[in-house]
Structures are given as C-alpha cells and as structure tokens.
Tab-separated table of C-alpha atoms in Angstrom:
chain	number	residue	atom	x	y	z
A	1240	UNK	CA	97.069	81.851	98.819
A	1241	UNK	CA	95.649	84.742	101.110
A	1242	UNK	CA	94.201	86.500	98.691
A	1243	UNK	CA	92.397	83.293	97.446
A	1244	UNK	CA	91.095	82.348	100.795
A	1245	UNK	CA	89.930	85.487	101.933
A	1246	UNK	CA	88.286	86.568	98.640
A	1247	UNK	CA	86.447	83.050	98.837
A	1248	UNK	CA	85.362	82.815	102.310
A	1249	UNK	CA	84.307	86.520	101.302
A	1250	UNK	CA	82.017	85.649	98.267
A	1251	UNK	CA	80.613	82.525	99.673
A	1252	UNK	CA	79.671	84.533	102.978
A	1253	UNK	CA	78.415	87.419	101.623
A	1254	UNK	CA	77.936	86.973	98.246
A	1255	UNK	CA	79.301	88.614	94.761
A	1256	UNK	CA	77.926	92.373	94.780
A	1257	UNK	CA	78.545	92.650	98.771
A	1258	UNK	CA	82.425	91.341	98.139
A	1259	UNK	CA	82.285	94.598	95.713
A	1260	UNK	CA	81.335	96.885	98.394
A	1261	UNK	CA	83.514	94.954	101.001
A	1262	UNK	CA	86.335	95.494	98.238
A	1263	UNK	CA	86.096	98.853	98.280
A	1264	UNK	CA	85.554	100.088	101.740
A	1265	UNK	CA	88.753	97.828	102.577
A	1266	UNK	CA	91.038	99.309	100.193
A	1267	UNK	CA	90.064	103.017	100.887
A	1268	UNK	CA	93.109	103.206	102.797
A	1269	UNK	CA	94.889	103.137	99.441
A	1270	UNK	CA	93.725	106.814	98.465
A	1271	UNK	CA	95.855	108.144	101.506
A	1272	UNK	CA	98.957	106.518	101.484
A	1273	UNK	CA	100.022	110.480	101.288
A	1274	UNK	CA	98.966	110.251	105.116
A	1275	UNK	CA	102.566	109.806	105.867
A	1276	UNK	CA	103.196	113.515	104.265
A	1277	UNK	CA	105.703	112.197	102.357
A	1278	UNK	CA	108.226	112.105	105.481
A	1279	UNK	CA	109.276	108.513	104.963
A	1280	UNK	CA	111.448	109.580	102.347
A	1281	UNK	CA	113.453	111.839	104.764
A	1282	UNK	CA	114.038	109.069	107.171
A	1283	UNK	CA	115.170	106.595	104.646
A	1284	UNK	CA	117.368	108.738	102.860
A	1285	UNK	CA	118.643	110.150	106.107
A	1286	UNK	CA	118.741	106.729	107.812
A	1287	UNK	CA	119.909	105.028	104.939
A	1288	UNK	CA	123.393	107.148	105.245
A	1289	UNK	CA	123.998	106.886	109.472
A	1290	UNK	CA	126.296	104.675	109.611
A	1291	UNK	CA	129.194	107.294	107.719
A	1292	UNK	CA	129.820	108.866	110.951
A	1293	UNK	CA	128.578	109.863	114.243
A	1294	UNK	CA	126.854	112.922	112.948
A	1295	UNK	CA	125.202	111.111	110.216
A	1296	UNK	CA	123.771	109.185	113.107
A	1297	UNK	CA	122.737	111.712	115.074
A	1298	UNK	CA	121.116	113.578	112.193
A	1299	UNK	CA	119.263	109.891	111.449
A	1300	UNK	CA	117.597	109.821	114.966
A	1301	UNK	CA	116.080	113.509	114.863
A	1302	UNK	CA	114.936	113.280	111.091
A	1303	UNK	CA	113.240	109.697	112.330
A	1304	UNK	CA	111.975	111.705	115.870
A	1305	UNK	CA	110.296	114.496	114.293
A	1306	UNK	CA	108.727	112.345	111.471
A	1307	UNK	CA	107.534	110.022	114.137
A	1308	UNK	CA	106.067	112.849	116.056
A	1309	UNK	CA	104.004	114.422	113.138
A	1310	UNK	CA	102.830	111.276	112.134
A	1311	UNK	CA	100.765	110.614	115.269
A	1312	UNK	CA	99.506	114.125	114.974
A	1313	UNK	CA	98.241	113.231	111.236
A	1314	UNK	CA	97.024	109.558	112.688
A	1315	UNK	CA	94.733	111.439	115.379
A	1316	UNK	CA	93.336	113.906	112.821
A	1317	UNK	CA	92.932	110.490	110.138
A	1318	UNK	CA	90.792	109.073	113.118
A	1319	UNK	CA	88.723	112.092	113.830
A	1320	UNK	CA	87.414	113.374	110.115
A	1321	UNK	CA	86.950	109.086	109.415
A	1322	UNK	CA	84.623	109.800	112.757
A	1323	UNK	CA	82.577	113.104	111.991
A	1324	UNK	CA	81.693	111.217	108.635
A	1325	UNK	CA	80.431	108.053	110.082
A	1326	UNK	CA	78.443	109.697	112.497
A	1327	UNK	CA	76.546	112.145	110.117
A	1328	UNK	CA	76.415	108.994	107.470
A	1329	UNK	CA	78.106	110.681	104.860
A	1330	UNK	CA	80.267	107.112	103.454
A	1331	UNK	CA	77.657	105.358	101.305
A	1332	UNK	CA	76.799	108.758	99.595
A	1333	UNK	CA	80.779	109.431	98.842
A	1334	UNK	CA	81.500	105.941	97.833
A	1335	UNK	CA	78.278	105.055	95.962
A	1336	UNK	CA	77.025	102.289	98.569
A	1337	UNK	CA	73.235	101.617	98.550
A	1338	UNK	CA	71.376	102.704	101.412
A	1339	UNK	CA	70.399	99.274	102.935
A	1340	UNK	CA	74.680	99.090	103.308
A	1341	UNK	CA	74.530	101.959	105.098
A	1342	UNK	CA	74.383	101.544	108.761
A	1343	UNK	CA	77.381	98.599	107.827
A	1344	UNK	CA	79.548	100.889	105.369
A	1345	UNK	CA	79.229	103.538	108.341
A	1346	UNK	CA	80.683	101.205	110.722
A	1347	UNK	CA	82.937	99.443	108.512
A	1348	UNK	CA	84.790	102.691	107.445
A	1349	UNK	CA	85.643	104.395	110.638
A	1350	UNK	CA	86.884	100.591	111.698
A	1351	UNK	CA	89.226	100.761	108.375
A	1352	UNK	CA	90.521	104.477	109.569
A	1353	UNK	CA	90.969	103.611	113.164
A	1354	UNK	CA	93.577	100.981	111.809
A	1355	UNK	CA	94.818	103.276	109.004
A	1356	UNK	CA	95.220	106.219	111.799
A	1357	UNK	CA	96.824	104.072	114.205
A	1358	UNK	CA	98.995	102.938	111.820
A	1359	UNK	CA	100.471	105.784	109.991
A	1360	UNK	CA	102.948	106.557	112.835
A	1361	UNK	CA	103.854	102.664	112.508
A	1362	UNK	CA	104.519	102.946	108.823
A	1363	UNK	CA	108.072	104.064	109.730
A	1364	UNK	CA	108.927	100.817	111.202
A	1365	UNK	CA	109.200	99.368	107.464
A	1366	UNK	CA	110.846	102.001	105.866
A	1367	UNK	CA	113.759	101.934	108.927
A	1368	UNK	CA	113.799	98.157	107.934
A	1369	UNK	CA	114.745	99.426	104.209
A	1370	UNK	CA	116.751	102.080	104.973
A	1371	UNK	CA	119.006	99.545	106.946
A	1372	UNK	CA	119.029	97.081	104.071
A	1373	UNK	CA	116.717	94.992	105.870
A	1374	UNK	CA	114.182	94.687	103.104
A	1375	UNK	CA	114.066	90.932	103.837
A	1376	UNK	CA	112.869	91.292	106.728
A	1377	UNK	CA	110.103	94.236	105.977
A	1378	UNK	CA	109.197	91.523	103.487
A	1379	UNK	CA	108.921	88.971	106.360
A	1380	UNK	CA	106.658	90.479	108.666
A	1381	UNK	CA	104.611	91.921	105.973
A	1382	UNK	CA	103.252	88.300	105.193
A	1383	UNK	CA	101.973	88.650	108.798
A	1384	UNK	CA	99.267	91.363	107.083
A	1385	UNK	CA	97.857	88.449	105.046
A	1386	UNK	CA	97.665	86.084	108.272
A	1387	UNK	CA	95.678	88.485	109.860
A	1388	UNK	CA	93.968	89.516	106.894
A	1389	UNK	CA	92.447	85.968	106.625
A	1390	UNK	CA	92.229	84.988	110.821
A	1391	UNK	CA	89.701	88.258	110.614
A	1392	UNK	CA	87.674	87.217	107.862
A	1393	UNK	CA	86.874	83.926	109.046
A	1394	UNK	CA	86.290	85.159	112.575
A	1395	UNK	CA	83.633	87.666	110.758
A	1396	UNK	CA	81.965	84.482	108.751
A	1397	UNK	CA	82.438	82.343	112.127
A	1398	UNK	CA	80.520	84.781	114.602
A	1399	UNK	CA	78.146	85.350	111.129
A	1400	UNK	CA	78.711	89.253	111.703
A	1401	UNK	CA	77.925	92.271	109.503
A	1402	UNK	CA	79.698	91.167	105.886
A	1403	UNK	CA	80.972	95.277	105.317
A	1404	UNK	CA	82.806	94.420	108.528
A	1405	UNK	CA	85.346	92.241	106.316
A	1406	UNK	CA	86.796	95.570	104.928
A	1407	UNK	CA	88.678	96.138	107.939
A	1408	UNK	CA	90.684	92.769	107.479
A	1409	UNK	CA	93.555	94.013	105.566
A	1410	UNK	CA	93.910	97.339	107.750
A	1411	UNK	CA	93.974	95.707	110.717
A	1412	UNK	CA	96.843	92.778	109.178
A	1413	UNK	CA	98.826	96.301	108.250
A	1414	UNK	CA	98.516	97.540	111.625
A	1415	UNK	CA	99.825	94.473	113.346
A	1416	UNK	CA	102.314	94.267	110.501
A	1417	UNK	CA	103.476	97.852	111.208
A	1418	UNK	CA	103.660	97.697	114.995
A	1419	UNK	CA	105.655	94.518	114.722
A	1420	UNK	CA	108.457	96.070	112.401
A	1421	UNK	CA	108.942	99.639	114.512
A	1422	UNK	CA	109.783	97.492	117.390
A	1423	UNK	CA	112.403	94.936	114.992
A	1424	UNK	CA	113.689	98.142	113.592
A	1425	UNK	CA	114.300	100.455	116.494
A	1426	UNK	CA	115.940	97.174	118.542
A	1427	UNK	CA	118.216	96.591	115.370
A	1428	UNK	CA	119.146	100.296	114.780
A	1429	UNK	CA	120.046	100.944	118.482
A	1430	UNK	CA	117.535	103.170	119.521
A	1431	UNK	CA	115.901	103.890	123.102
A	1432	UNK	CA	111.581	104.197	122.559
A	1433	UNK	CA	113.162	107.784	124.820
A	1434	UNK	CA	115.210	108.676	121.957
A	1435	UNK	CA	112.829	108.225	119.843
A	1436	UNK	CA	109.966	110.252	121.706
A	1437	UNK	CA	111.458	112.185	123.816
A	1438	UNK	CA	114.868	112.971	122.902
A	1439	UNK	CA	116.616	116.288	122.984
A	1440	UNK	CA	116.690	118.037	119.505
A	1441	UNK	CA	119.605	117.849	117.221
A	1442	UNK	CA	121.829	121.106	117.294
A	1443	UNK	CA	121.032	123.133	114.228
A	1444	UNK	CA	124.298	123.497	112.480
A	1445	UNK	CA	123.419	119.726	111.753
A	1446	UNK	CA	120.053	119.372	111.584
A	1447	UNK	CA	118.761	118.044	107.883
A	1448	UNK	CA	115.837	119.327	106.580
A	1449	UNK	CA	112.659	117.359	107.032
A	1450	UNK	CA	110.402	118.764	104.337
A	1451	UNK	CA	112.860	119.092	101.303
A	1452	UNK	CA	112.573	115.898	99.834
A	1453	UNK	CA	108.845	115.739	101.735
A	1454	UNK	CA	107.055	118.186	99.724
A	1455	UNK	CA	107.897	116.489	96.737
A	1456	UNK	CA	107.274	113.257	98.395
A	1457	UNK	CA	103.999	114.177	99.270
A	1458	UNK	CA	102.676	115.090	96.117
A	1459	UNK	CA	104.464	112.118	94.421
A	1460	UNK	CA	101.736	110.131	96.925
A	1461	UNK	CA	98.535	112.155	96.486
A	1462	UNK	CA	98.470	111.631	92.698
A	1463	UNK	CA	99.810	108.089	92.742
A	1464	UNK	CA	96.584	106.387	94.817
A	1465	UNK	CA	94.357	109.323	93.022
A	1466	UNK	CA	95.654	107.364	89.537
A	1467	UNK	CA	96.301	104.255	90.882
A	1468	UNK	CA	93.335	103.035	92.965
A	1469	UNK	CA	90.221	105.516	92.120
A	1470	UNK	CA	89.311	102.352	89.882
A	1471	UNK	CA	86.552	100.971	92.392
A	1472	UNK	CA	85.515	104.514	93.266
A	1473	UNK	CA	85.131	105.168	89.268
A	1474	UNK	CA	83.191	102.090	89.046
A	1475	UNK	CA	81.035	102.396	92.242
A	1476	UNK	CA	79.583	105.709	90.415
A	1477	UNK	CA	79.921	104.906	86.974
A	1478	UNK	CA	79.521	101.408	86.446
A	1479	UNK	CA	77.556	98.306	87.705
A	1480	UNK	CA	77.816	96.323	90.445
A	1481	UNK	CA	78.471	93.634	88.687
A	1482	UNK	CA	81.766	95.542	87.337
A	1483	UNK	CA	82.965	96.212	90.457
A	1484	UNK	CA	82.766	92.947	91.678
A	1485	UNK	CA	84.864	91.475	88.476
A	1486	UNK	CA	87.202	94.131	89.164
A	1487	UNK	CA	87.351	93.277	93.297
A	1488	UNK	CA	88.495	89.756	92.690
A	1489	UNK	CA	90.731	90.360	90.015
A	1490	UNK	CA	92.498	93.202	91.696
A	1491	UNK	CA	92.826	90.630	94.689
A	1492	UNK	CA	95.466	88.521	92.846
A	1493	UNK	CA	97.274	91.809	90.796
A	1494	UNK	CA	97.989	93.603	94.431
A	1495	UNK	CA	99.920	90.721	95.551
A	1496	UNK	CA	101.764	90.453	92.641
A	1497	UNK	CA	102.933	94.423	92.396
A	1498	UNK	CA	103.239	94.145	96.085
A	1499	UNK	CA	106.498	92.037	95.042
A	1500	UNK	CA	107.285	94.306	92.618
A	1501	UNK	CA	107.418	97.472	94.634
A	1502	UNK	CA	108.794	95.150	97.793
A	1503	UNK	CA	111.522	94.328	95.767
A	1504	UNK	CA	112.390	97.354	94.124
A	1505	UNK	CA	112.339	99.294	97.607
A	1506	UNK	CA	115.926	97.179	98.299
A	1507	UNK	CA	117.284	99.731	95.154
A	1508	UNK	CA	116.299	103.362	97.616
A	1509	UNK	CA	119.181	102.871	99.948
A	1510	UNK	CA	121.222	102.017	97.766
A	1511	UNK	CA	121.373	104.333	94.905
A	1512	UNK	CA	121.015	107.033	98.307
A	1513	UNK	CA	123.786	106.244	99.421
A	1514	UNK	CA	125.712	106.756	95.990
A	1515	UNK	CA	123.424	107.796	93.534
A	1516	UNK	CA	126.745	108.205	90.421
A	1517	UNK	CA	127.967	104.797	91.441
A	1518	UNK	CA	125.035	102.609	92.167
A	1519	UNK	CA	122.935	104.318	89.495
A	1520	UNK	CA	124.979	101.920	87.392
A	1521	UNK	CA	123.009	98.938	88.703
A	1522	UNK	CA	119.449	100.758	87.318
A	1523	UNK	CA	120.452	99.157	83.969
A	1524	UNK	CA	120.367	95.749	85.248
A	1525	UNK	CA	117.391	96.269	87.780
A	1526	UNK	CA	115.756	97.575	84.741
A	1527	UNK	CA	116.048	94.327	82.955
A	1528	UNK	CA	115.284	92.244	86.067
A	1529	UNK	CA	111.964	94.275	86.847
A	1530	UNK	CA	110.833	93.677	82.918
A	1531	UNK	CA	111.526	90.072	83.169
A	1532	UNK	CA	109.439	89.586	86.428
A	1533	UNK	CA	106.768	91.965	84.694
A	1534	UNK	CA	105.997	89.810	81.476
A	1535	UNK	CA	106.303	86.931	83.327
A	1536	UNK	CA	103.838	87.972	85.934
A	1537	UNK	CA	101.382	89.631	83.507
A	1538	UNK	CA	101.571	86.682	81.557
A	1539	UNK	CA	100.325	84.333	84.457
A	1540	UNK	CA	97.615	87.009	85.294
A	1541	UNK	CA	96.530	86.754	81.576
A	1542	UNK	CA	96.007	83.257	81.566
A	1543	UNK	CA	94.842	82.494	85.069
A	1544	UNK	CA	92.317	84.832	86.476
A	1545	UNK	CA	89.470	83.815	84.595
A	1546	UNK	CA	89.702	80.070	85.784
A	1547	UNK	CA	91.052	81.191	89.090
A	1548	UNK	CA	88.276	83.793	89.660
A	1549	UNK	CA	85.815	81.103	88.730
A	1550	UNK	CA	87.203	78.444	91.244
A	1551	UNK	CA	87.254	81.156	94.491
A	1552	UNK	CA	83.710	82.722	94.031
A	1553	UNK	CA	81.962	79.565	92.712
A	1554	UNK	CA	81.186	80.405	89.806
A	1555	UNK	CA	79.722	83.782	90.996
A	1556	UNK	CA	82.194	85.838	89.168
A	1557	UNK	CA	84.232	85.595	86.483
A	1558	UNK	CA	87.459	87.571	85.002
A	1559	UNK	CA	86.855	88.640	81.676
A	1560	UNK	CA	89.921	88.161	79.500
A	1561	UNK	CA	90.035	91.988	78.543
A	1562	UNK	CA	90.090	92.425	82.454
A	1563	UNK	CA	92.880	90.066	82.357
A	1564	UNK	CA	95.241	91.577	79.787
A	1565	UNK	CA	94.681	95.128	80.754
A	1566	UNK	CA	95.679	94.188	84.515
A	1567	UNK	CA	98.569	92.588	82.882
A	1568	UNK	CA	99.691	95.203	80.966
A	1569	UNK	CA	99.254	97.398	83.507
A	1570	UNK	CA	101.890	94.932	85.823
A	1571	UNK	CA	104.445	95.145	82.921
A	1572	UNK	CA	104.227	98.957	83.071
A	1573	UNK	CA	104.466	99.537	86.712
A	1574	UNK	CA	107.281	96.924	87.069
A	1575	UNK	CA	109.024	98.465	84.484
A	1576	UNK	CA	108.517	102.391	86.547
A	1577	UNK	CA	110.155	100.891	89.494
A	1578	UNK	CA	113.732	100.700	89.267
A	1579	UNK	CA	114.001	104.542	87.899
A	1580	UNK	CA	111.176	105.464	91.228
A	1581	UNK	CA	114.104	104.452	93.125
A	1582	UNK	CA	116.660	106.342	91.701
A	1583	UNK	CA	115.223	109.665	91.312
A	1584	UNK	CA	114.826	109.572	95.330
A	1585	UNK	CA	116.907	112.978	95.358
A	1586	UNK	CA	115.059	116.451	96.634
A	1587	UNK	CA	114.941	116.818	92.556
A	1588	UNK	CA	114.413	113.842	91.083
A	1589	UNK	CA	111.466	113.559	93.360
A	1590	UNK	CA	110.402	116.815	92.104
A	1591	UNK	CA	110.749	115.331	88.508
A	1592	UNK	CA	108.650	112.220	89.928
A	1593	UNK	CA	106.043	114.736	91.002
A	1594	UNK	CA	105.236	116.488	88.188
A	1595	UNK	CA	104.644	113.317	86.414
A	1596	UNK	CA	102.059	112.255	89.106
A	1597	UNK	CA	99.986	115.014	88.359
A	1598	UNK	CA	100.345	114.380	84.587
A	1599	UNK	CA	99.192	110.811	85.645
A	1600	UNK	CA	96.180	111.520	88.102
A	1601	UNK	CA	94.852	114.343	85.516
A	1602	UNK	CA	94.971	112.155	82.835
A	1603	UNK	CA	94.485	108.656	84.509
A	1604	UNK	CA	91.216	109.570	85.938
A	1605	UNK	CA	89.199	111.711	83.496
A	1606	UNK	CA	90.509	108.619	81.049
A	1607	UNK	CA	88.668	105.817	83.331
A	1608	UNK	CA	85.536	107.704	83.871
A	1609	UNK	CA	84.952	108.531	80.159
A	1610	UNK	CA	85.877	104.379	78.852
A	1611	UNK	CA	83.996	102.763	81.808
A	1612	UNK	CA	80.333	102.837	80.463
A	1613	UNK	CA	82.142	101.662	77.369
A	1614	UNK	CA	84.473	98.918	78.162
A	1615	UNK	CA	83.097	98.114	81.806
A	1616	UNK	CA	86.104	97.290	84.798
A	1617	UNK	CA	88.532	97.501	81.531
A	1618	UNK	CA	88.204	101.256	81.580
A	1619	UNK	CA	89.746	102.753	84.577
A	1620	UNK	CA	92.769	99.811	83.975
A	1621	UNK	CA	93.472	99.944	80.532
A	1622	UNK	CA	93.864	103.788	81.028
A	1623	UNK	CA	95.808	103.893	83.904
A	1624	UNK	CA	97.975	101.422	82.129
A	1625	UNK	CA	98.066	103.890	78.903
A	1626	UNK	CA	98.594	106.888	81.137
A	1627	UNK	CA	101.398	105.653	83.536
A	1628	UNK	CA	103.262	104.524	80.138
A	1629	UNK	CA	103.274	107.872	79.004
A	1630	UNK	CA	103.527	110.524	81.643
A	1631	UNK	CA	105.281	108.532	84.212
A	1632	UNK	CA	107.458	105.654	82.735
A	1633	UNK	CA	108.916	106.946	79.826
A	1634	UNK	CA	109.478	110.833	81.310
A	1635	UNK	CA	111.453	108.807	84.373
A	1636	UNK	CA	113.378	106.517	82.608
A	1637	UNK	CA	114.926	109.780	79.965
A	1638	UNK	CA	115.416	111.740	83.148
A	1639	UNK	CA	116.904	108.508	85.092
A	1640	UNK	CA	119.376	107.712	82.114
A	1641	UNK	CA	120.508	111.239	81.942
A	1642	UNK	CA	121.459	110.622	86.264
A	1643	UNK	CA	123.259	107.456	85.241
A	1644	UNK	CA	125.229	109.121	82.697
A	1645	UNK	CA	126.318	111.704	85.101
A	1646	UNK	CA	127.328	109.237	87.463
C-alpha cells in the first residue's frame, strides 16, 4: 500500500519522466549496501552464538563495538565524497539526469547520502535484532521506513517543493527505521550505549576476528547491488526515459515483495550459525517454502502490474507484460537463492558466495547493457534473472547440499 501511494502522489505531482529520475536518485543507496564493509556478518554470527557462555558474550560485545566504531568512520567519509560531488555538480553527468534537473538532482543526492551516511552505523541495530532471533521485530519497525517514506512525500507535494527532493523519502524512512531498532536491540541484549562506545577492549586470547568472514562479506555486497540494481543506471544511459519510468513503477511493487523474501529468509542466519550440520537440515524445507512464496509472488506480479501500474500513475505509465514476467521470474530466482545465502554464512561458504557475485556482476551487467536498446526495461531484468540462475543459484545450492550432507 506504500509503495502505491507514494509512487502515485509521485507521478501525479511530478509527472511520469520526473518519477524516473526521482526513482533513481532515491534508490542510489542500493549500489552501496557494501557501505557496511561487510561487518554485519561478524556481529551476527558472533552475536548470534553469546548466549553459550560468558565468553561468547564478551566476544559478542567487542565484535559489535569495533564494527560500530568503523561504521561511523565509513558514514562520515559516505557524507563527505556525496558532498564534494554535489558541490562541483558532478550527479546528473554520472547518473544521466538532464541538465534542467540539475541544480535538484545536486541537492537531492547529497540529501539521500546524508541519510545513507547517518545510517550505516544504525544498520547494526537490525542485524542485532536477527542475530537474537528477533526477526519479527526487525520486520516490525521496518514498516516504519514505508510510514515515513510516504509522510515525506506528501509533505514534498504539500509545501509544492522541488519534485527530485522525493528521492530522499525512502532514505530518510531507513534512517528512522535504523535508529529505532539499535536502541530496541541494545535495551533487549543488555548493553550500556558505554559498552558499546566506549568500552574496554576484549583480551586477545579471546578476541574473534572481525574481518574473516568481512572480506568475503564485503565483496559478496559490492557485486550484489552492482548486478542487482545498476538496472536504472543502465537505462538512464542506454535507454529512454520513457523506459526508465516503466521500470521505476514496476520495480516499486517487486522491492516490497523480495523485501519479504530476504526479511524472511534472514530468520535462517542465526540459525544454521549456530549449528550449521544440524540446522542445515531445515535448508531442504526452507528451500521448498521460499519456491512456493516465489511462484506465487511472481505469479501475482505477472498478472497485476500492468492494471496496477495503470491505476497509480493515471494512465501515465503502463507495465508491459514482458516487464511483468521478467520481474517475475526474476522473484522466483532470487527467492529460490535465499535459503542456501543463509547457510553458506561460514568464513568459506561466504567465500564460495563471493566468487559467484563476481560471476554475477561481470555477467549481469555487460548482459543488460547489450539487450536494453533491444528489449527496452526487459533487458537489464531478464538478464539479471538469466545470470543469477546460473552463476549464483545453481553454484550455491551444489555447494549448500554438499554442507547438508556433511552435517
């Protein structure tokens, strides 16, 4: 329902081609999801096993302190380079925005990274939720995101400010989102905001390494978005503006839906961490589960976002049903990844995961610039969907079997 109302109040403020551009400066956040260097995975795999003894506990607290502590480092650096290129103009050139957008896109951007930099220490707060098998509640407050999301949008139309300015919406819902679970998390897990910042170090004979299952982590993350969302990117240079536009609303309703996906399958990390021979039995089932949610969600995104697109922009756009089907193919596909993702959360299964990522963003991408001025916004998601099938889902789910049979 939040994507609906924000992607109509959107259109009918600003029109079709601007929702594009407002579309894509709001989702830039998406290429650095890296930004966290990959260190969540230390704290939920450390955090996810504190409560086996006091040492695990203790070990828990410093992995979580010295992620927290890089992370604001990397938020203030985020916030500083989104800066230097607003100020010299350099956006619209990058992301293929018209000039007359510039002034706006300029603006609009650094507003999106101020959120995204501010946030990135914040990000922990969600994955502490996880790690504690409080997915439910990460799930909860994340629904605040889409509150926000739409409260800022309106407020934009309301005040009748710049339209680019809309693309800091979903940022800003993330933010508030993020700053809200840190302080749920840290009051459920125990922990003093002292501790947390402050706190003496760990002694070393117990100290768990920060960066082993990071560096894998963090490549895992760079080629993901690079694959994943370079779509609008691809089409802001390659395409039309009309493409881009039918791509913005139609990825508005597929995000939501592999947002459950990937919510869901996030309940799976702590506990195949915590016993990856035992609990890697359950991957069969979640397998089944996640395939079952996949055709039935691609199947609804097949048959509803051509009316659906037509109802929220007026008539403005429409979702082609080749748009439709690849989108929903591409659901099926990630849905299906996600259960064996969670599994191979080990220093080497992530490594495994890794090396698939850069199969997928050096394949993904060339891919959707070559079959976009062929098949339009069909392009860059038909062969992500083709790519992810072949050098991410089916490489996992060998390597993942082979862990379960271990056991």
């Amino acid at each position: 329902m939040a994507a609906i109302a924000t992607t109509y109040i959107a259109i009918a403020y600003a029109g079709a081609v601007t929702f594009g551009f407002i579309s894509l400066l709001g989702t830039l956040f998406m290429l650095i999801p890296f930004s966290d260097l990959g260190l969540g995975a230390a704290v939920v795999n450390s955090v996810s096993r504190r409560a086996e003894d006091a040492e695990r506990e203790e070990i828990a607290l410093d992995v979580t302190r010295r992620a927290l502590r890089a992370l604001i480092v990397v938020g203030i650096v985020v916030v500083v380079v989104a800066g230097i290129l607003s100020a010299f103009s350099l956006w619209p050139s990058l992301l293929g925005i018209p000039q007359e957008f510039a002034g706006d896109a300029n603006l609009a951007a650094f507003g999106v990274f101020c959120c995204v930099g501010a946030g990135i220490p914040f990000g922990l707060g969600q994955r502490l939720l996880v790690a504690d098998n409080r997915t439910h509640l990460s799930t909860l407050i994340s629904a605040i995101t889409s509150i926000v999301s739409v409260g800022f949008t309106s407020a934009i139309a309301l005040v009748a400010g710049p339209a680019l300015l809309m693309a800091i919406a979903t940022p800003a819902g993330i933010l508030v989102a993020g700053i809200i679970a840190t302080f749920v998390a840290r009051k459920r897990l125990g922990w003093t905001w002292r501790q947390l910042f402050a706190g003496p170090p760990t002694r070393q004979t117990l100290t768990e390494s920060l960066w082993k299952p990071a560096v894998p982590m963090l490549i895992v993350m760079i080629g993901a978005p690079l694959a994943l969302q370079s779509h609008r990117l691809i089409l802001a240079h390659v395409g039309s503006s009309a493409e881009l536009s039918e791509y913005a609303v139609a990825a508005q309703f597929y995000v939501p839906a592999l947002s459950i996906v990937t919510t869901g399958a996030l309940a799976l990390w702590p506990q195949f961490a915590r016993g990856r021979g035992q609990q890697g039995r359950n991957w069969g089932v979640s397998l089944l589960l996640m395939a079952l949610f996949g055709i039935l969600g691609g199947v609804a995104l097949a048959l509803l976002l051509a009316p659906v697109s037509l109802l929220v922009s007026g008539g403005r756009v429409i979702v082609g049903f080749p748009l439709a089907i690849s989108f929903a193919i591409l659901l099926l596909v990630m849905s299906l990844h996600q259960p064996s993702a969670m599994l191979l959360t080990s220093t080497r299964g992530l490594w495994f995961q890794a090396v698939c990522m850069v199969a997928l963003a050096a394949t993904s991408i060339p891919l959707g610039v070559l079959t976009t001025p062929l098949l339009g916004a069909v392009g860059p998601v038909a062969s992500t969907a083709a790519a992810v099938a072949i050098t991410t889902l089916i490489p996992c789910i060998m390597y993942a079997r082979c862990v379960v049979l271990r056991g």
